PDB file of C-alpha atoms in Angstrom:
ATOM      1  CA  MET A  41     164.762 127.694  -0.087  1.00 49.00           C
ATOM      2  CA  ASP A  42     167.017 124.552  -0.451  1.00 55.00           C
ATOM      3  CA  THR A  43     170.767 125.160  -0.453  1.00 53.00           C
ATOM      4  CA  ALA A  44     172.197 121.631  -1.010  1.00 58.00           C
ATOM      5  CA  PRO A  45     171.852 121.175  -4.773  1.00 63.00           C
ATOM      6  CA  GLY A  46     170.853 117.466  -5.699  1.00 71.00           C
ATOM      7  CA  GLN A  47     169.713 116.564  -2.349  1.00 80.00           C
ATOM      8  CA  SER A  48     166.529 116.940  -0.120  1.00 81.00           C
ATOM      9  CA  LEU A  49     165.833 116.365   3.501  1.00 87.00           C
ATOM     10  CA  TYR A  50     162.652 115.600   5.028  1.00 87.00           C
ATOM     11  CA  PRO A  51     161.211 114.060   8.459  1.00 89.00           C
ATOM     12  CA  LEU A  52     161.011 110.325   8.386  1.00 90.00           C
ATOM     13  CA  HIS A  53     157.362 109.984   9.582  1.00 88.00           C
ATOM     14  CA  HIS A  54     155.980 112.485   6.596  1.00 89.00           C
ATOM     15  CA  SER A  55     157.263 110.022   4.208  1.00 92.00           C
ATOM     16  CA  LYS A  56     155.934 106.531   3.224  1.00 95.00           C
ATOM     17  CA  THR A  57     157.522 103.622   0.960  1.00 97.00           C
ATOM     18  CA  ILE A  58     155.232 102.420  -1.662  1.00 98.00           C
ATOM     19  CA  HIS A  59     155.795  99.539  -3.821  1.00 98.00           C
ATOM     20  CA  LEU A  60     154.077 100.040  -7.393  1.00 98.00           C
ATOM     21  CA  VAL A  61     153.026  96.970  -9.305  1.00 98.00           C
ATOM     22  CA  ARG A  62     151.474  96.591 -12.584  1.00 98.00           C
ATOM     23  CA  HIS A  63     149.536  93.660 -12.936  1.00 98.00           C
ATOM     24  CA  ALA A  64     150.826  90.605 -14.750  1.00 98.00           C
ATOM     25  CA  GLN A  65     149.704  89.512 -18.358  1.00 98.00           C
ATOM     26  CA  GLY A  66     145.954  89.719 -19.207  1.00 97.00           C
ATOM     27  CA  VAL A  67     144.278  88.041 -22.121  1.00 96.00           C
ATOM     28  CA  HIS A  68     143.664  91.782 -23.395  1.00 97.00           C
ATOM     29  CA  ASN A  69     147.418  92.411 -23.613  1.00 96.00           C
ATOM     30  CA  VAL A  70     147.993  89.580 -25.882  1.00 95.00           C
ATOM     31  CA  GLU A  71     145.373  90.252 -28.210  1.00 93.00           C
ATOM     32  CA  GLY A  72     146.008  93.786 -27.948  1.00 93.00           C
ATOM     33  CA  GLU A  73     149.603  93.771 -29.122  1.00 93.00           C
ATOM     34  CA  LYS A  74     148.222  91.751 -32.381  1.00 94.00           C
ATOM     35  CA  ASN A  75     145.553  94.141 -33.017  1.00 94.00           C
ATOM     36  CA  HIS A  76     145.013  97.430 -30.764  1.00 92.00           C
ATOM     37  CA  ASP A  77     141.238  97.207 -32.059  1.00 93.00           C
ATOM     38  CA  ALA A  78     140.884  94.272 -29.790  1.00 92.00           C
ATOM     39  CA  TYR A  79     140.925  96.517 -26.826  1.00 94.00           C
ATOM     40  CA  LEU A  80     137.356  97.641 -28.057  1.00 94.00           C
ATOM     41  CA  SER A  81     135.891  94.201 -27.601  1.00 95.00           C
ATOM     42  CA  TYR A  82     133.538  93.128 -25.058  1.00 94.00           C
ATOM     43  CA  ASP A  83     135.157  89.346 -25.205  1.00 95.00           C
ATOM     44  CA  PHE A  84     137.809  90.923 -22.941  1.00 96.00           C
ATOM     45  CA  PHE A  85     135.548  92.786 -20.290  1.00 97.00           C
ATOM     46  CA  ASP A  86     137.217  92.830 -16.994  1.00 97.00           C
ATOM     47  CA  ALA A  87     140.170  90.973 -18.420  1.00 97.00           C
ATOM     48  CA  ASN A  88     141.826  87.842 -16.495  1.00 97.00           C
ATOM     49  CA  LEU A  89     145.447  86.814 -16.316  1.00 97.00           C
ATOM     50  CA  THR A  90     146.677  84.455 -18.636  1.00 97.00           C
ATOM     51  CA  PRO A  91     148.549  81.245 -17.966  1.00 97.00           C
ATOM     52  CA  LEU A  92     151.853  83.232 -18.511  1.00 97.00           C
ATOM     53  CA  GLY A  93     150.714  86.057 -16.553  1.00 98.00           C
ATOM     54  CA  TRP A  94     150.391  83.549 -13.260  1.00 98.00           C
ATOM     55  CA  GLN A  95     154.044  82.604 -14.136  1.00 98.00           C
ATOM     56  CA  GLN A  96     154.922  86.130 -13.907  1.00 98.00           C
ATOM     57  CA  VAL A  97     152.893  86.517 -10.475  1.00 98.00           C
ATOM     58  CA  GLU A  98     154.734  83.463  -9.177  1.00 97.00           C
ATOM     59  CA  ASN A  99     158.116  84.843 -10.011  1.00 98.00           C
ATOM     60  CA  LEU A 100     157.260  87.974  -8.485  1.00 98.00           C
ATOM     61  CA  GLN A 101     156.110  86.366  -5.471  1.00 97.00           C
ATOM     62  CA  LYS A 102     159.441  84.585  -5.119  1.00 97.00           C
ATOM     63  CA  HIS A 103     161.315  87.757  -5.500  1.00 98.00           C
ATOM     64  CA  VAL A 104     159.394  89.723  -2.699  1.00 98.00           C
ATOM     65  CA  LYS A 105     159.791  86.865  -0.317  1.00 96.00           C
ATOM     66  CA  ALA A 106     163.473  86.525  -0.978  1.00 97.00           C
ATOM     67  CA  ILE A 107     164.313  90.172  -0.516  1.00 97.00           C
ATOM     68  CA  GLY A 108     162.263  90.011   2.702  1.00 96.00           C
ATOM     69  CA  LEU A 109     159.672  92.547   1.410  1.00 97.00           C
ATOM     70  CA  SER A 110     156.546  90.364   2.005  1.00 94.00           C
ATOM     71  CA  LYS A 111     157.426  90.637   5.619  1.00 94.00           C
ATOM     72  CA  LYS A 112     157.378  94.634   5.499  1.00 97.00           C
ATOM     73  CA  ILE A 113     154.316  95.359   3.682  1.00 98.00           C
ATOM     74  CA  GLU A 114     151.714  96.543   5.954  1.00 98.00           C
ATOM     75  CA  LEU A 115     148.911  97.235   3.518  1.00 98.00           C
ATOM     76  CA  VAL A 116     148.042  95.928  -0.191  1.00 98.00           C
ATOM     77  CA  VAL A 117     145.811  98.539  -1.962  1.00 98.00           C
ATOM     78  CA  VAL A 118     144.590  97.156  -5.305  1.00 98.00           C
ATOM     79  CA  SER A 119     142.363  98.252  -8.289  1.00 98.00           C
ATOM     80  CA  PRO A 120     139.149  96.409  -8.303  1.00 98.00           C
ATOM     81  CA  LEU A 121     139.704  94.823 -11.457  1.00 98.00           C
ATOM     82  CA  LEU A 122     140.048  91.130 -12.067  1.00 98.00           C
ATOM     83  CA  ARG A 123     143.758  91.019 -13.426  1.00 98.00           C
ATOM     84  CA  THR A 124     144.931  93.234 -10.623  1.00 98.00           C
ATOM     85  CA  MET A 125     143.194  91.489  -7.670  1.00 98.00           C
ATOM     86  CA  GLN A 126     144.471  88.026  -9.223  1.00 98.00           C
ATOM     87  CA  THR A 127     147.886  89.512  -9.415  1.00 98.00           C
ATOM     88  CA  ALA A 128     147.846  90.938  -5.811  1.00 98.00           C
ATOM     89  CA  VAL A 129     146.571  87.834  -3.929  1.00 98.00           C
ATOM     90  CA  GLY A 130     149.112  86.001  -6.135  1.00 97.00           C
ATOM     91  CA  VAL A 131     152.138  88.145  -4.963  1.00 98.00           C
ATOM     92  CA  PHE A 132     151.394  89.257  -1.787  1.00 98.00           C
ATOM     93  CA  GLY A 133     148.806  86.735  -0.205  1.00 96.00           C
ATOM     94  CA  GLY A 134     149.183  83.707   1.780  1.00 89.00           C
ATOM     95  CA  GLU A 135     150.171  80.282   0.600  1.00 73.00           C
ATOM     96  CA  ALA A 136     147.425  78.099  -0.791  1.00 64.00           C
ATOM     97  CA  ASN A 137     144.537  78.205   1.155  1.00 60.00           C
ATOM     98  CA  THR A 138     144.061  75.231   3.841  1.00 61.00           C
ATOM     99  CA  ASP A 139     140.634  73.425   4.595  1.00 57.00           C
ATOM    100  CA  GLY A 140     139.554  73.961   8.022  1.00 58.00           C
ATOM    101  CA  VAL A 141     140.891  77.519   8.448  1.00 66.00           C
ATOM    102  CA  ASN A 142     137.799  79.629   9.699  1.00 78.00           C
ATOM    103  CA  LYS A 143     139.399  82.729   7.980  1.00 85.00           C
ATOM    104  CA  PRO A 144     137.982  83.393   4.528  1.00 91.00           C
ATOM    105  CA  PRO A 145     140.410  82.999   1.703  1.00 94.00           C
ATOM    106  CA  LEU A 146     141.795  85.931  -0.286  1.00 96.00           C
ATOM    107  CA  MET A 147     140.630  84.504  -3.461  1.00 97.00           C
ATOM    108  CA  ILE A 148     138.489  81.220  -4.290  1.00 96.00           C
ATOM    109  CA  GLU A 149     139.930  78.611  -6.575  1.00 95.00           C
ATOM    110  CA  ASN A 150     139.239  78.854 -10.353  1.00 95.00           C
ATOM    111  CA  VAL A 151     138.737  82.593 -10.538  1.00 96.00           C
ATOM    112  CA  GLY A 152     138.522  83.723 -14.002  1.00 92.00           C
ATOM    113  CA  HIS A 153     138.655  80.269 -15.150  1.00 90.00           C
ATOM    114  CA  SER A 154     142.195  80.158 -14.047  1.00 92.00           C
ATOM    115  CA  ASP A 155     142.253  76.692 -12.577  1.00 92.00           C
ATOM    116  CA  HIS A 156     144.297  78.469  -9.779  1.00 94.00           C
ATOM    117  CA  PRO A 157     143.912  77.260  -6.288  1.00 94.00           C
ATOM    118  CA  ALA A 158     142.437  79.168  -3.454  1.00 94.00           C
ATOM    119  CA  VAL A 159     144.737  81.957  -1.712  1.00 95.00           C
ATOM    120  CA  SER A 160     144.949  81.883   1.891  1.00 93.00           C
ATOM    121  CA  SER A 161     144.472  85.377   3.807  1.00 93.00           C
ATOM    122  CA  LEU A 162     146.669  83.912   6.851  1.00 92.00           C
ATOM    123  CA  ASN A 163     150.207  85.676   7.429  1.00 91.00           C
ATOM    124  CA  CYS A 164     149.931  88.405   5.044  1.00 94.00           C
ATOM    125  CA  PRO A 165     148.910  92.001   5.332  1.00 96.00           C
ATOM    126  CA  PRO A 166     145.155  93.473   4.727  1.00 97.00           C
ATOM    127  CA  PHE A 167     143.902  94.187   1.332  1.00 98.00           C
ATOM    128  CA  VAL A 168     141.754  96.839   0.250  1.00 98.00           C
ATOM    129  CA  ALA A 169     140.303  97.812  -3.226  1.00 98.00           C
ATOM    130  CA  VAL A 170     140.272 101.522  -4.250  1.00 98.00           C
ATOM    131  CA  GLU A 171     138.430 102.812  -7.230  1.00 98.00           C
ATOM    132  CA  LEU A 172     140.967 105.886  -7.433  1.00 98.00           C
ATOM    133  CA  CYS A 173     143.820 103.267  -8.927  1.00 98.00           C
ATOM    134  CA  ARG A 174     141.884 102.142 -11.439  1.00 98.00           C
ATOM    135  CA  GLU A 175     143.067 102.099 -15.225  1.00 98.00           C
ATOM    136  CA  GLN A 176     142.431 104.863 -17.404  1.00 97.00           C
ATOM    137  CA  MET A 177     138.601 104.337 -18.025  1.00 95.00           C
ATOM    138  CA  GLY A 178     136.000 104.285 -21.013  1.00 94.00           C
ATOM    139  CA  LEU A 179     135.985 102.840 -24.440  1.00 95.00           C
ATOM    140  CA  HIS A 180     137.917  99.704 -23.466  1.00 96.00           C
ATOM    141  CA  PRO A 181     135.706  97.031 -21.900  1.00 95.00           C
ATOM    142  CA  CYS A 182     138.888  95.244 -20.158  1.00 96.00           C
ATOM    143  CA  ASP A 183     138.715  98.370 -17.914  1.00 97.00           C
ATOM    144  CA  LYS A 184     135.082  98.103 -16.772  1.00 97.00           C
ATOM    145  CA  ARG A 185     134.782  96.334 -13.451  1.00 97.00           C
ATOM    146  CA  ARG A 186     132.175  93.756 -12.628  1.00 98.00           C
ATOM    147  CA  THR A 187     129.933  94.107  -9.653  1.00 98.00           C
ATOM    148  CA  VAL A 188     131.215  94.428  -6.232  1.00 98.00           C
ATOM    149  CA  SER A 189     128.885  91.423  -5.204  1.00 98.00           C
ATOM    150  CA  GLU A 190     130.447  89.143  -7.832  1.00 98.00           C
ATOM    151  CA  TYR A 191     134.006  90.318  -6.431  1.00 98.00           C
ATOM    152  CA  ARG A 192     133.217  89.816  -3.005  1.00 98.00           C
ATOM    153  CA  HIS A 193     132.360  86.040  -3.718  1.00 98.00           C
ATOM    154  CA  MET A 194     135.667  85.601  -5.798  1.00 98.00           C
ATOM    155  CA  PHE A 195     137.824  87.581  -3.252  1.00 98.00           C
ATOM    156  CA  PRO A 196     136.225  87.104  -0.006  1.00 97.00           C
ATOM    157  CA  GLY A 197     139.388  88.213   1.796  1.00 96.00           C
ATOM    158  CA  ILE A 198     139.721  91.673   0.162  1.00 98.00           C
ATOM    159  CA  ASP A 199     137.855  94.835   1.882  1.00 98.00           C
ATOM    160  CA  PHE A 200     135.675  96.522  -0.703  1.00 98.00           C
ATOM    161  CA  SER A 201     133.967  99.025   1.699  1.00 98.00           C
ATOM    162  CA  LEU A 202     135.631 102.167  -0.028  1.00 98.00           C
ATOM    163  CA  ILE A 203     133.841 101.225  -2.866  1.00 98.00           C
ATOM    164  CA  GLU A 204     130.536 103.040  -2.926  1.00 97.00           C
ATOM    165  CA  THR A 205     128.364 101.368  -5.507  1.00 98.00           C
ATOM    166  CA  ASP A 206     127.610  97.695  -6.586  1.00 98.00           C
ATOM    167  CA  ASP A 207     127.529  98.624 -10.192  1.00 98.00           C
ATOM    168  CA  ASP A 208     130.416 100.262 -12.007  1.00 97.00           C
ATOM    169  CA  THR A 209     129.398 104.064 -12.326  1.00 96.00           C
ATOM    170  CA  TRP A 210     132.761 105.244 -13.051  1.00 95.00           C
ATOM    171  CA  TRP A 211     133.342 103.758 -16.246  1.00 94.00           C
ATOM    172  CA  LYS A 212     131.999 105.752 -19.370  1.00 91.00           C
ATOM    173  CA  PRO A 213     131.851 105.160 -22.982  1.00 92.00           C
ATOM    174  CA  GLU A 214     133.934 107.878 -23.968  1.00 94.00           C
ATOM    175  CA  ARG A 215     137.997 107.477 -22.900  1.00 95.00           C
ATOM    176  CA  GLU A 216     138.971 109.017 -20.106  1.00 96.00           C
ATOM    177  CA  LYS A 217     141.414 112.165 -20.890  1.00 97.00           C
ATOM    178  CA  LYS A 218     145.134 111.570 -19.877  1.00 96.00           C
ATOM    179  CA  GLU A 219     144.897 114.774 -17.830  1.00 97.00           C
ATOM    180  CA  GLU A 220     141.990 113.391 -15.863  1.00 97.00           C
ATOM    181  CA  VAL A 221     143.922 110.141 -15.319  1.00 98.00           C
ATOM    182  CA  THR A 222     146.644 112.263 -13.747  1.00 98.00           C
ATOM    183  CA  GLY A 223     144.306 114.295 -11.413  1.00 98.00           C
ATOM    184  CA  ARG A 224     142.960 111.141 -10.205  1.00 98.00           C
ATOM    185  CA  GLY A 225     146.392 109.725  -9.550  1.00 98.00           C
ATOM    186  CA  LEU A 226     147.216 112.726  -7.441  1.00 97.00           C
ATOM    187  CA  LYS A 227     143.963 112.329  -5.565  1.00 98.00           C
ATOM    188  CA  PHE A 228     145.147 108.793  -4.943  1.00 98.00           C
ATOM    189  CA  LEU A 229     148.510 109.813  -3.703  1.00 97.00           C
ATOM    190  CA  GLU A 230     146.909 112.006  -1.163  1.00 96.00           C
ATOM    191  CA  TRP A 231     144.681 109.475   0.352  1.00 96.00           C
ATOM    192  CA  LEU A 232     147.806 107.186   0.778  1.00 96.00           C
ATOM    193  CA  CYS A 233     149.330 109.889   2.739  1.00 94.00           C
ATOM    194  CA  THR A 234     146.176 109.994   5.064  1.00 94.00           C
ATOM    195  CA  ARG A 235     146.883 106.136   5.831  1.00 95.00           C
ATOM    196  CA  LYS A 236     148.692 105.215   9.147  1.00 93.00           C
ATOM    197  CA  GLU A 237     150.697 102.541   7.199  1.00 95.00           C
ATOM    198  CA  LYS A 238     154.407 103.635   6.310  1.00 95.00           C
ATOM    199  CA  GLU A 239     155.080 100.556   3.687  1.00 97.00           C
ATOM    200  CA  ILE A 240     152.316 100.095   1.203  1.00 98.00           C
ATOM    201  CA  ALA A 241     152.141  97.878  -2.001  1.00 98.00           C
ATOM    202  CA  VAL A 242     149.724  99.195  -4.734  1.00 98.00           C
ATOM    203  CA  VAL A 243     148.651  96.761  -7.508  1.00 98.00           C
ATOM    204  CA  THR A 244     147.606  98.794 -10.494  1.00 98.00           C
ATOM    205  CA  HIS A 245     147.886  99.437 -14.186  1.00 98.00           C
ATOM    206  CA  SER A 246     150.162 100.712 -17.166  1.00 97.00           C
ATOM    207  CA  SER A 247     148.236 103.911 -18.096  1.00 97.00           C
ATOM    208  CA  PHE A 248     147.465 104.955 -14.360  1.00 98.00           C
ATOM    209  CA  LEU A 249     150.969 104.534 -13.273  1.00 98.00           C
ATOM    210  CA  PHE A 250     152.333 106.409 -16.625  1.00 98.00           C
ATOM    211  CA  ASN A 251     150.239 109.541 -16.095  1.00 97.00           C
ATOM    212  CA  THR A 252     150.273 109.724 -12.336  1.00 98.00           C
ATOM    213  CA  LEU A 253     154.196 109.330 -12.331  1.00 97.00           C
ATOM    214  CA  SER A 254     154.849 111.890 -15.200  1.00 96.00           C
ATOM    215  CA  ALA A 255     153.680 114.402 -12.920  1.00 96.00           C
ATOM    216  CA  PHE A 256     156.624 114.117 -10.667  1.00 94.00           C
ATOM    217  CA  GLY A 257     160.415 114.364 -10.860  1.00 90.00           C
ATOM    218  CA  ASN A 258     160.762 117.364 -13.128  1.00 90.00           C
ATOM    219  CA  ASP A 259     163.284 118.876 -10.504  1.00 88.00           C
ATOM    220  CA  CYS A 260     165.338 115.827 -10.571  1.00 89.00           C
ATOM    221  CA  HIS A 261     168.290 114.683 -12.827  1.00 91.00           C
ATOM    222  CA  PRO A 262     166.816 113.639 -16.056  1.00 92.00           C
ATOM    223  CA  ASN A 263     167.929 109.874 -15.763  1.00 95.00           C
ATOM    224  CA  ILE A 264     165.857 109.822 -12.471  1.00 92.00           C
ATOM    225  CA  LYS A 265     162.608 111.496 -14.257  1.00 94.00           C
ATOM    226  CA  THR A 266     163.279 108.645 -16.883  1.00 94.00           C
ATOM    227  CA  GLU A 267     163.406 106.010 -14.391  1.00 93.00           C
ATOM    228  CA  MET A 268     160.175 106.887 -12.565  1.00 93.00           C
ATOM    229  CA  CYS A 269     158.152 107.614 -15.573  1.00 92.00           C
ATOM    230  CA  ALA A 270     158.958 104.735 -18.072  1.00 95.00           C
ATOM    231  CA  HIS A 271     156.040 102.505 -18.879  1.00 96.00           C
ATOM    232  CA  PHE A 272     155.838  99.551 -16.631  1.00 97.00           C
ATOM    233  CA  ALA A 273     156.384  95.864 -17.711  1.00 97.00           C
ATOM    234  CA  ASN A 274     153.566  93.344 -16.678  1.00 98.00           C
ATOM    235  CA  CYS A 275     154.032  92.225 -13.128  1.00 98.00           C
ATOM    236  CA  GLU A 276     157.127  94.838 -12.687  1.00 98.00           C
ATOM    237  CA  LEU A 277     157.789  96.333  -9.270  1.00 98.00           C
ATOM    238  CA  ARG A 278     159.168  99.699  -8.255  1.00 98.00           C
ATOM    239  CA  SER A 279     159.582 100.877  -4.990  1.00 98.00           C
ATOM    240  CA  MET A 280     159.477 104.621  -4.423  1.00 96.00           C
ATOM    241  CA  VAL A 281     159.321 107.046  -1.202  1.00 95.00           C
ATOM    242  CA  ILE A 282     156.288 109.544  -1.050  1.00 94.00           C
ATOM    243  CA  VAL A 283     157.013 112.517   0.781  1.00 91.00           C
ATOM    244  CA  ASP A 284     153.752 114.678   2.506  1.00 88.00           C
ATOM    245  CA  LYS A 285     155.169 117.841   2.168  1.00 85.00           C
ATOM    246  CA  CYS A 286     151.903 119.511   2.856  1.00 84.00           C
ATOM    247  CA  MET A 287     151.371 117.599   5.873  1.00 81.00           C
ATOM    248  CA  ILE A 288     148.030 115.788   4.711  1.00 85.00           C
ATOM    249  CA  GLY A 289     148.718 113.018   6.934  1.00 79.00           C
ATOM    250  CA  SER A 290     149.146 113.569  10.699  1.00 69.00           C
ATOM    251  CA  ASN A 291     151.470 110.529  11.492  1.00 76.00           C
ATOM    252  CA  ASN A 292     153.758 111.062  14.626  1.00 84.00           C
ATOM    253  CA  SER A 293     157.145 109.833  14.558  1.00 87.00           C
ATOM    254  CA  THR A 294     157.795 106.421  15.969  1.00 87.00           C
ATOM    255  CA  THR A 295     161.863 106.794  15.974  1.00 90.00           C
ATOM    256  CA  ASN A 296     162.399 110.504  17.015  1.00 92.00           C
ATOM    257  CA  TYR A 297     163.229 111.039  21.053  1.00 92.00           C
ATOM    258  CA  PRO A 298     162.634 114.222  22.666  1.00 90.00           C
ATOM    259  CA  GLY A 299     166.066 114.226  24.821  1.00 92.00           C
ATOM    260  CA  LYS A 300     166.862 116.063  27.956  1.00 88.00           C
ATOM    261  CA  ILE A 301     165.711 113.264  29.891  1.00 89.00           C
ATOM    262  CA  PRO A 302     166.427 113.880  32.912  1.00 92.00           C
ATOM    263  CA  HIS A 303     165.993 117.502  32.524  1.00 90.00           C
ATOM    264  CA  GLY A 304     169.170 119.505  32.601  1.00 89.00           C
ATOM    265  CA  PRO A 305     170.958 122.563  31.382  1.00 89.00           C
ATOM    266  CA  ASP A 306     171.876 122.202  27.546  1.00 86.00           C
ATOM    267  CA  LEU A 307     172.644 125.675  26.191  1.00 82.00           C
ATOM    268  CA  PRO A 308     174.476 124.932  22.710  1.00 85.00           C
ATOM    269  CA  SER A 309     178.066 126.777  22.373  1.00 79.00           C
ATOM    270  CA  ASP A 310     176.943 128.613  19.308  1.00 80.00           C
ATOM    271  CA  ALA A 311     173.657 129.998  20.837  1.00 69.00           C
ATOM    272  CA  THR A 312     174.717 133.434  20.868  1.00 63.00           C
ATOM    273  CA  ASP A 313     176.247 133.490  17.654  1.00 57.00           C
TER     274      ASP A 313
END
């Protein structure tokens, strides 16, 4: 039982820093704010970013570079939908792609009819697409994905190997229940704990973030709970620490030192207390 009210201590190597990002403004966000029924339209199937959304991406990219975060991130995990992948490569990817470079770009030019140039995969962390962090599924065509084959053409530098089927077998006509989204989010965090990387960016969606984070913070000050669980704005970034209390992962410490080198007597003075 913890005896220090308001504080908790955990070994550093049983924790990770995760940088959570909601995608930038998509075409479905604009129309959905005017009329919520627009979310039911197949006109917004796998919605892409708006020009304003790309401006939001550019501004977040400037922020993560200015604070040195872009050099710390070891892995970018992204929901396999067009708007999240556009956001992820725009924020955490390399500069504009350069001709003559053998390494495939993260994104080819004009994805989603955006007129956006290709994005290089040089000097940036690896990117991996994971279905567990998709948006709340069902009913809304904007949350239905394309085939992995299509995505591999558009985003050659993203790793899609963890997605088991080419077609979208996760999306159903019925809306996924909120408690199901929460359960999926907790499974996703468990998966993150198994990764060796210590600093991970996750680019995902509003409902997924809200329902996942709402499962946490009940033992904290109410202001902390509110800060954690408030709905994300488009292209908002929040950094959090995830603690692996159940030792799901098995990472060894890179900073701990065993001491007693050379070996010698070291009986502490309170050993007989």
